[in-house]
Short mmCIF file of C-alpha atoms in Angstrom, two decimals:
data_model
loop_
_atom_site.label_atom_id
_atom_site.label_comp_id
_atom_site.label_asym_id
_atom_site.label_seq_id
_atom_site.Cartn_x
_atom_site.Cartn_y
_atom_site.Cartn_z
CA MET M 26 -2.34 32.90 -6.50
CA LYS M 27 -2.21 29.14 -6.76
CA LYS M 28 0.36 27.86 -9.23
CA TYR M 29 0.92 24.26 -8.15
CA ILE M 30 -1.27 21.24 -7.44
CA LEU M 31 -0.18 18.19 -5.45
CA PHE M 32 -2.55 15.29 -6.01
CA ASP M 33 -3.06 12.34 -3.79
CA HIS M 34 -3.32 9.27 -5.99
CA ASP M 35 -5.45 6.41 -4.68
CA GLY M 36 -9.07 7.48 -4.48
CA VAL M 37 -8.42 10.77 -6.28
CA LEU M 38 -6.94 9.85 -9.67
CA VAL M 39 -7.72 6.12 -9.64
CA ASP M 40 -10.41 4.23 -7.72
CA THR M 41 -8.18 1.87 -5.73
CA GLU M 42 -8.89 2.51 -2.04
CA TYR M 43 -11.55 -0.20 -1.80
CA TRP M 44 -9.46 -2.77 -3.65
CA PHE M 45 -6.49 -2.27 -1.33
CA TYR M 46 -8.80 -2.87 1.62
CA LYS M 47 -10.35 -5.87 -0.13
CA ALA M 48 -6.94 -7.43 -0.79
CA GLY M 49 -5.98 -7.08 2.88
CA ALA M 50 -9.30 -8.46 4.07
CA ARG M 51 -8.92 -11.43 1.74
CA ALA M 52 -5.37 -12.14 2.92
CA LEU M 53 -6.50 -12.06 6.56
CA ALA M 54 -9.53 -14.22 5.80
CA ASP M 55 -7.08 -16.84 4.53
CA ILE M 56 -5.87 -17.28 8.12
CA GLY M 57 -9.35 -17.10 9.61
CA PHE M 58 -9.26 -13.43 10.68
CA THR M 59 -12.12 -11.09 9.77
CA LEU M 60 -11.05 -7.51 9.07
CA ASP M 61 -13.62 -5.06 10.43
CA ARG M 62 -14.18 -2.39 7.78
CA ASP M 63 -15.25 0.39 10.16
CA GLN M 64 -12.19 -0.14 12.35
CA TYR M 65 -10.00 -0.31 9.23
CA LEU M 66 -11.31 3.11 8.22
CA ARG M 67 -10.62 4.50 11.68
CA ASP M 68 -7.11 3.04 11.64
CA MET M 69 -6.59 4.47 8.17
CA THR M 70 -7.01 8.03 9.44
CA GLN M 71 -3.97 7.46 11.67
CA GLY M 72 -1.86 6.00 8.87
CA MET M 73 -2.10 2.54 10.41
CA ALA M 74 -1.80 -0.51 8.21
CA THR M 75 -4.20 -3.29 7.30
CA TRP M 76 -2.58 -5.39 10.00
CA ALA M 77 -3.37 -3.28 13.08
CA GLN M 78 -6.42 -5.33 14.05
CA ALA M 79 -4.58 -8.61 13.60
CA VAL M 80 -1.65 -7.40 15.70
CA ALA M 81 -4.03 -6.29 18.44
CA ALA M 82 -5.63 -9.75 18.35
CA GLY M 83 -2.26 -11.42 18.84
CA VAL M 84 -1.44 -12.63 15.33
CA ASP M 85 2.33 -13.14 15.22
CA GLU M 86 4.68 -11.10 13.07
CA ALA M 87 5.81 -14.05 10.95
CA THR M 88 2.23 -14.76 9.92
CA ILE M 89 1.56 -11.09 9.19
CA SER M 90 4.72 -10.85 7.11
CA ARG M 91 3.63 -13.87 5.07
CA GLN M 92 0.11 -12.55 4.58
CA ARG M 93 1.44 -9.12 3.62
CA GLU M 94 3.01 -10.75 0.58
CA VAL M 95 -0.27 -12.55 -0.11
CA ARG M 96 -2.11 -9.22 0.14
CA ASN M 97 0.27 -7.68 -2.37
CA VAL M 98 -0.44 -10.45 -4.86
CA TYR M 99 -4.20 -10.07 -4.38
CA TYR M 100 -3.99 -6.30 -4.79
CA GLN M 101 -2.11 -6.54 -8.06
CA GLU M 102 -4.66 -9.09 -9.22
CA TYR M 103 -7.40 -6.53 -8.57
CA LEU M 104 -5.42 -3.76 -10.28
CA ARG M 105 -5.23 -5.89 -13.40
CA SER M 106 -8.85 -7.07 -13.40
CA GLU M 107 -11.07 -4.40 -11.83
CA ASP M 108 -12.34 -1.10 -13.22
CA ILE M 109 -10.40 1.56 -11.34
CA GLU M 110 -11.12 4.51 -13.62
CA ILE M 111 -12.57 7.69 -12.15
CA ASP M 112 -14.82 9.63 -14.49
CA GLY M 113 -13.51 12.99 -15.64
CA VAL M 114 -9.89 12.62 -14.51
CA LEU M 115 -8.17 13.16 -17.86
CA GLU M 116 -10.58 15.88 -18.93
CA THR M 117 -10.00 17.74 -15.67
CA LEU M 118 -6.22 17.38 -15.84
CA ASP M 119 -6.31 18.70 -19.39
CA VAL M 120 -8.08 21.85 -18.19
CA LEU M 121 -5.80 22.31 -15.19
CA ALA M 122 -2.62 21.83 -17.24
CA ASP M 123 -3.17 25.20 -18.90
CA GLU M 124 -2.70 27.06 -15.61
CA TYR M 125 -0.98 24.85 -13.04
CA ARG M 126 2.08 22.69 -12.58
CA MET M 127 1.09 19.33 -11.13
CA GLY M 128 2.59 16.40 -9.24
CA ILE M 129 1.48 13.30 -7.33
CA ILE M 130 2.19 12.42 -3.69
CA THR M 131 1.20 8.82 -3.01
CA THR M 132 1.60 6.11 -0.40
CA SER M 133 1.47 3.52 -3.19
CA LYS M 134 4.35 1.11 -3.53
CA PRO M 135 6.39 1.80 -6.68
CA GLU M 136 5.50 -1.57 -8.21
CA ASP M 137 1.76 -0.97 -7.71
CA PHE M 138 2.05 2.56 -9.04
CA ALA M 139 3.86 1.33 -12.15
CA LEU M 140 1.21 -1.32 -12.77
CA ILE M 141 -1.62 1.20 -12.42
CA HIS M 142 -0.04 3.55 -14.96
CA LYS M 143 1.17 0.96 -17.46
CA ASN M 144 -1.60 1.79 -19.93
CA ARG M 145 -2.81 5.15 -18.63
CA SER M 146 -1.89 8.71 -19.58
CA ILE M 147 -2.37 10.43 -16.20
CA LEU M 148 1.38 10.83 -15.73
CA ASP M 149 1.62 12.81 -18.97
CA TYR M 150 0.20 15.75 -17.00
CA MET M 151 2.54 15.41 -14.02
CA GLU M 152 6.01 16.87 -13.54
CA PHE M 153 6.88 14.25 -10.95
CA TYR M 154 5.50 11.76 -8.49
CA LEU M 155 6.66 10.66 -5.06
CA ALA M 156 5.80 7.09 -4.10
CA ARG M 157 6.24 5.36 -0.74
CA ASP M 158 9.97 4.76 -1.18
CA ASP M 159 10.63 8.46 -1.77
CA TYR M 160 10.16 9.65 1.82
CA GLU M 161 10.66 8.25 5.33
CA ARG M 162 7.45 9.20 7.17
CA ALA M 163 4.14 8.54 5.47
CA LYS M 164 0.90 10.49 5.73
CA PRO M 165 -0.51 11.75 8.11
CA HIS M 166 3.01 13.13 8.72
CA PRO M 167 3.63 16.30 6.67
CA GLU M 168 6.90 15.04 5.16
CA PRO M 169 5.41 13.75 1.86
CA TYR M 170 3.80 17.08 1.02
CA LEU M 171 6.76 19.09 2.24
CA LYS M 172 8.93 17.09 -0.15
CA GLY M 173 6.42 17.89 -2.89
CA LEU M 174 6.88 21.61 -2.23
CA GLN M 175 10.64 21.15 -2.41
CA ARG M 176 10.41 19.39 -5.75
CA PHE M 177 8.43 22.27 -7.20
CA GLY M 178 10.46 24.94 -5.43
CA ALA M 179 7.08 26.25 -4.31
CA THR M 180 5.69 27.85 -1.19
CA ALA M 181 2.71 26.41 0.66
CA ALA M 182 0.68 29.52 -0.19
CA GLU M 183 1.20 28.92 -3.92
CA THR M 184 0.07 25.30 -3.70
CA VAL M 185 -3.10 23.30 -3.21
CA VAL M 186 -3.41 19.62 -2.28
CA VAL M 187 -6.21 17.37 -3.56
CA GLU M 188 -7.08 14.51 -1.21
CA ASP M 189 -9.79 11.98 -0.39
CA SER M 190 -8.82 10.75 3.10
CA ALA M 191 -8.44 12.20 6.57
CA ARG M 192 -4.90 10.83 6.69
CA GLY M 193 -3.97 12.85 3.61
CA LEU M 194 -5.84 15.93 4.78
CA THR M 195 -3.94 15.85 8.07
CA SER M 196 -0.66 15.62 6.17
CA ALA M 197 -1.51 18.60 3.99
CA VAL M 198 -2.75 20.73 6.89
CA ALA M 199 0.39 19.94 8.89
CA ALA M 200 2.46 21.07 5.90
CA GLY M 201 0.51 24.35 5.86
CA ILE M 202 -1.08 23.73 2.46
CA ASP M 203 -4.70 24.37 1.48
CA CYS M 204 -6.45 21.05 0.84
CA ILE M 205 -9.47 20.32 -1.32
CA VAL M 206 -11.18 17.01 -0.54
CA VAL M 207 -12.84 15.05 -3.35
CA ALA M 208 -15.75 12.86 -2.27
CA ASN M 209 -15.02 9.14 -2.19
CA ASP M 210 -17.64 6.65 -1.01
CA PHE M 211 -15.03 4.49 0.69
CA THR M 212 -13.70 7.30 2.91
CA ALA M 213 -17.00 9.14 3.37
CA SER M 214 -16.97 8.48 7.14
CA HIS M 215 -13.70 10.38 7.65
CA ASP M 216 -13.60 13.78 9.34
CA PHE M 217 -12.92 16.45 6.70
CA SER M 218 -13.76 19.46 8.84
CA LYS M 219 -10.27 20.96 8.31
CA ALA M 220 -10.53 20.89 4.51
CA THR M 221 -10.27 24.22 2.71
CA ALA M 222 -13.03 23.08 0.36
CA LYS M 223 -14.91 19.93 -0.64
CA VAL M 224 -16.04 18.84 -4.08
CA ALA M 225 -18.34 16.04 -5.18
CA THR M 226 -16.32 15.21 -8.30
CA LEU M 227 -12.96 16.08 -9.80
CA ARG M 228 -14.71 18.09 -12.52
CA GLU M 229 -15.43 20.79 -9.90
CA LEU M 230 -11.74 21.25 -9.18
CA PRO M 231 -10.80 24.00 -11.67
CA SER M 232 -13.49 26.39 -10.49
CA THR M 233 -12.91 25.52 -6.84
CA ILE M 234 -9.19 26.30 -7.06
CA LYS M 235 -9.95 29.62 -8.74
CA ASN M 236 -12.27 30.49 -5.89
CA LEU M 237 -9.40 30.00 -3.43
CA THR M 238 -7.57 32.89 -5.05
CA THR M 239 -10.44 35.36 -5.30
#
């Protein structure tokens, strides 16, 4: 019987994956470097940062450090100005709240996470969230989801993870937790063959979780 849900954040509850990529691409374009989207997506599955291609091309660390700050500014600009809502999120959380305890496991920086939720009610449904500063090793390492289990006092068998990326799926599988993948156009090229189930939209989640227990 599933009792707990651990949600990924970006791409699952808010539509931010593309804008994070766009901010990094824009910051690199400022120094004349073109970020290849397909390679970015491949690097993403390994938990590698926006800067992997630039490092491989010989861009020095001082320049990358400077552009990382530029990227952060661009990203927050997008968070303030772009439509990052995902249809059906609040309605689905409202249904799930009747039967499950829920939390968020995210690689978002705390300041970005706070900005995203400044005028949203998603967190009203969550018992807790873990952002990037709350664990040492990021996805695809299992540590973030293992810490989520600890916060709930839950077993892996009682829990399901909801993800949209191969990096997150790998983290959940390594933690021994069933993982449902929600379709996201930006990460559609990722390998989700190890997912317990796949859904086209978040609205399918309640029935899909029930099917895991029957």
